[in-house]
Amino acid sequence: MKLFFLSQNGSKDKAVVSSLTEIQGPGGAYILVDVVTDSAKQTRDQLKKLCKTHGGVYGSKVRHAFERKGVIAISSDLDMDQAEEVAIEAGAEDVEQVVSEDDTEVIQFICDPSDLQRVQEKLKELQYETRSSSLEYIPTQTLPLTGDILEQASNLVRELSDREDVLKVYHNIEA
């Protein structure tokens, strides 16, 4: 998808391209990279180099291994039994407890993308404050990796995540 930003004088600035890059990582891991860049060729070349360095294959067809889902995270001290009851009441398909990027435990409610707003509103009615709400790619199956292969795959994911032009990295790696 190409987006154009207008400069202050009204002229078009460089086109910004949003894309979803597919990578097969070490050990057969599947990786999707959500990228936004104003230099698609340069970004593609840099991602290819990262893949080569860390044992990945750029451009592999892996999207089939992910489902697009609505994900709503809340901070709560609910145990999983309570969280499952709230998920049913809110109309979520699934619920899981995860550690967020800021190292705090959160409860994630997973739903069909078309139900995201409705589930979020129901959680609000039930007095739960949303930390985040987004559409994400959830792996249909995880892939357990160990040892050197896990380290190599984790390094690739970390290197991809650290890039300024990468919004989010999705993967099916299970440690």
Short mmCIF file of C-alpha atoms in Angstrom, two decimals:
data_model
loop_
_atom_site.label_atom_id
_atom_site.label_comp_id
_atom_site.label_asym_id
_atom_site.label_seq_id
_atom_site.Cartn_x
_atom_site.Cartn_y
_atom_site.Cartn_z
CA MET A 1 0.00 0.00 0.00
CA LYS A 2 1.44 3.39 -0.97
CA LEU A 3 0.79 6.45 1.14
CA PHE A 4 1.83 10.01 0.35
CA PHE A 5 2.45 12.70 2.91
CA LEU A 6 2.01 16.34 2.06
CA SER A 7 4.80 18.68 3.04
CA GLN A 8 4.07 22.05 4.62
CA ASN A 9 4.03 23.75 1.21
CA GLY A 10 1.43 21.26 -0.11
CA SER A 11 3.71 19.25 -2.39
CA LYS A 12 3.89 15.47 -2.16
CA ASP A 13 6.74 14.04 -0.16
CA LYS A 14 8.26 10.65 -0.86
CA ALA A 15 5.82 7.74 -1.04
CA VAL A 16 5.67 5.64 2.09
CA VAL A 17 5.06 1.96 1.41
CA SER A 18 3.49 -0.44 3.88
CA SER A 19 4.08 -4.14 3.35
CA LEU A 20 4.03 -7.51 5.03
CA THR A 21 7.29 -9.38 4.44
CA GLU A 22 7.33 -13.17 4.66
CA ILE A 23 10.43 -15.01 5.95
CA GLN A 24 11.20 -18.61 6.77
CA GLY A 25 13.56 -18.56 9.71
CA PRO A 26 16.00 -21.07 11.16
CA GLY A 27 14.51 -24.45 12.01
CA GLY A 28 11.53 -23.83 9.71
CA ALA A 29 10.13 -20.96 11.81
CA TYR A 30 7.59 -18.71 10.09
CA ILE A 31 8.07 -14.95 10.42
CA LEU A 32 5.91 -12.06 9.18
CA VAL A 33 7.37 -8.55 9.29
CA ASP A 34 5.08 -5.51 9.13
CA VAL A 35 7.17 -2.81 7.42
CA VAL A 36 6.58 0.87 6.64
CA THR A 37 9.29 2.58 4.59
CA ASP A 38 9.94 5.38 2.14
CA SER A 39 12.70 3.33 0.51
CA ALA A 40 11.23 -0.07 -0.35
CA LYS A 41 14.20 -1.35 -2.37
CA GLN A 42 16.74 -0.39 0.28
CA THR A 43 14.61 -1.94 3.04
CA ARG A 44 14.11 -5.12 1.01
CA ASP A 45 17.86 -5.42 0.40
CA GLN A 46 18.63 -4.89 4.09
CA LEU A 47 16.03 -7.46 5.17
CA LYS A 48 17.44 -9.98 2.68
CA LYS A 49 20.92 -9.42 4.11
CA LEU A 50 19.62 -9.89 7.68
CA CYS A 51 17.95 -13.14 6.64
CA LYS A 52 21.09 -14.43 4.99
CA THR A 53 23.20 -13.53 8.05
CA HIS A 54 20.82 -15.25 10.50
CA GLY A 55 19.81 -18.33 8.49
CA GLY A 56 16.47 -17.10 7.18
CA VAL A 57 14.96 -17.20 3.68
CA TYR A 58 13.47 -13.91 2.50
CA GLY A 59 10.27 -14.10 0.45
CA SER A 60 9.14 -17.56 1.57
CA LYS A 61 5.39 -18.06 1.52
CA VAL A 62 4.46 -18.24 5.20
CA ARG A 63 1.33 -16.10 5.55
CA HIS A 64 -0.84 -19.24 5.36
CA ALA A 65 0.44 -20.18 8.82
CA PHE A 66 -1.13 -17.08 10.45
CA GLU A 67 -4.65 -15.81 11.04
CA ARG A 68 -5.54 -12.13 11.26
CA LYS A 69 -7.21 -11.55 14.65
CA GLY A 70 -8.30 -8.74 16.91
CA VAL A 71 -6.21 -8.63 20.09
CA ILE A 72 -7.20 -6.62 23.15
CA ALA A 73 -4.84 -6.47 26.14
CA ILE A 74 -5.89 -5.51 29.65
CA SER A 75 -3.97 -5.24 32.91
CA SER A 76 -5.65 -7.36 35.51
CA ASP A 77 -5.03 -9.73 38.37
CA LEU A 78 -7.62 -12.17 37.02
CA ASP A 79 -6.66 -15.82 37.13
CA MET A 80 -7.19 -17.77 33.91
CA ASP A 81 -10.51 -19.28 35.04
CA GLN A 82 -11.89 -15.80 35.69
CA ALA A 83 -10.38 -14.50 32.44
CA GLU A 84 -12.12 -17.30 30.50
CA GLU A 85 -15.46 -16.33 32.03
CA VAL A 86 -14.88 -12.68 31.06
CA ALA A 87 -13.88 -13.78 27.53
CA ILE A 88 -17.13 -15.70 27.12
CA GLU A 89 -19.17 -12.78 28.43
CA ALA A 90 -17.33 -10.31 26.16
CA GLY A 91 -17.63 -12.53 23.08
CA ALA A 92 -13.91 -13.23 22.59
CA GLU A 93 -12.79 -16.46 20.88
CA ASP A 94 -9.79 -17.05 23.13
CA VAL A 95 -7.89 -15.59 26.06
CA GLU A 96 -4.30 -15.92 27.16
CA GLN A 97 -1.97 -14.49 29.76
CA VAL A 98 1.23 -13.05 28.29
CA VAL A 99 4.12 -10.80 29.24
CA SER A 100 3.92 -7.48 27.41
CA GLU A 101 6.80 -5.57 25.84
CA ASP A 102 7.25 -3.62 29.09
CA ASP A 103 7.60 -6.91 31.04
CA THR A 104 4.21 -6.75 32.78
CA GLU A 105 1.67 -9.54 32.73
CA VAL A 106 -1.45 -8.81 30.71
CA ILE A 107 -4.54 -10.71 29.69
CA GLN A 108 -5.12 -10.82 25.93
CA PHE A 109 -8.57 -11.38 24.49
CA ILE A 110 -8.50 -12.68 20.92
CA CYS A 111 -11.44 -12.25 18.56
CA ASP A 112 -12.45 -12.08 14.92
CA PRO A 113 -11.29 -8.76 13.41
CA SER A 114 -14.89 -7.75 12.74
CA ASP A 115 -15.68 -8.18 16.47
CA LEU A 116 -12.76 -6.14 17.80
CA GLN A 117 -14.69 -2.98 18.64
CA ARG A 118 -17.67 -4.87 20.10
CA VAL A 119 -15.45 -7.00 22.39
CA GLN A 120 -13.50 -3.93 23.48
CA GLU A 121 -16.73 -2.08 24.31
CA LYS A 122 -18.04 -5.07 26.27
CA LEU A 123 -14.79 -5.25 28.28
CA LYS A 124 -15.19 -1.55 29.06
CA GLU A 125 -18.78 -2.19 30.24
CA LEU A 126 -17.37 -4.91 32.52
CA GLN A 127 -14.99 -2.29 34.01
CA TYR A 128 -11.77 -3.51 32.36
CA GLU A 129 -9.43 -0.86 31.01
CA THR A 130 -7.83 -1.58 27.63
CA ARG A 131 -4.04 -1.29 27.48
CA SER A 132 -3.93 -1.91 23.75
CA SER A 133 -6.18 -2.99 20.93
CA SER A 134 -5.00 -3.99 17.46
CA LEU A 135 -5.26 -6.34 14.53
CA GLU A 136 -2.45 -8.88 14.59
CA TYR A 137 -1.28 -12.05 12.91
CA ILE A 138 -1.58 -15.04 15.23
CA PRO A 139 0.20 -18.30 14.28
CA THR A 140 -2.15 -21.23 13.70
CA GLN A 141 0.52 -23.55 15.15
CA THR A 142 3.67 -22.87 17.11
CA LEU A 143 7.03 -24.47 16.38
CA PRO A 144 9.12 -25.62 19.35
CA LEU A 145 12.80 -24.77 18.86
CA THR A 146 15.71 -25.47 21.18
CA GLY A 147 19.45 -24.88 21.48
CA ASP A 148 21.40 -23.21 18.71
CA ILE A 149 18.43 -23.13 16.31
CA LEU A 150 16.31 -21.29 18.91
CA GLU A 151 19.14 -18.83 19.51
CA GLN A 152 19.60 -18.23 15.78
CA ALA A 153 15.86 -17.73 15.20
CA SER A 154 15.58 -15.45 18.26
CA ASN A 155 18.49 -13.35 17.02
CA LEU A 156 16.80 -12.93 13.63
CA VAL A 157 13.51 -11.87 15.26
CA ARG A 158 15.36 -9.45 17.56
CA GLU A 159 17.36 -7.91 14.67
CA LEU A 160 14.17 -7.48 12.63
CA SER A 161 12.30 -5.96 15.60
CA ASP A 162 15.09 -3.44 16.24
CA ARG A 163 14.75 -1.85 12.80
CA GLU A 164 13.16 1.60 12.64
CA ASP A 165 11.06 0.69 9.59
CA VAL A 166 9.57 -2.42 11.24
CA LEU A 167 6.26 -1.91 13.04
CA LYS A 168 5.86 -5.45 14.34
CA VAL A 169 7.31 -8.94 13.90
CA TYR A 170 5.01 -11.96 14.13
CA HIS A 171 6.38 -15.51 14.44
CA ASN A 172 5.42 -19.03 15.39
CA ILE A 173 8.50 -19.78 17.54
CA GLU A 174 7.94 -21.55 20.83
CA ALA A 175 10.89 -21.61 23.24
#
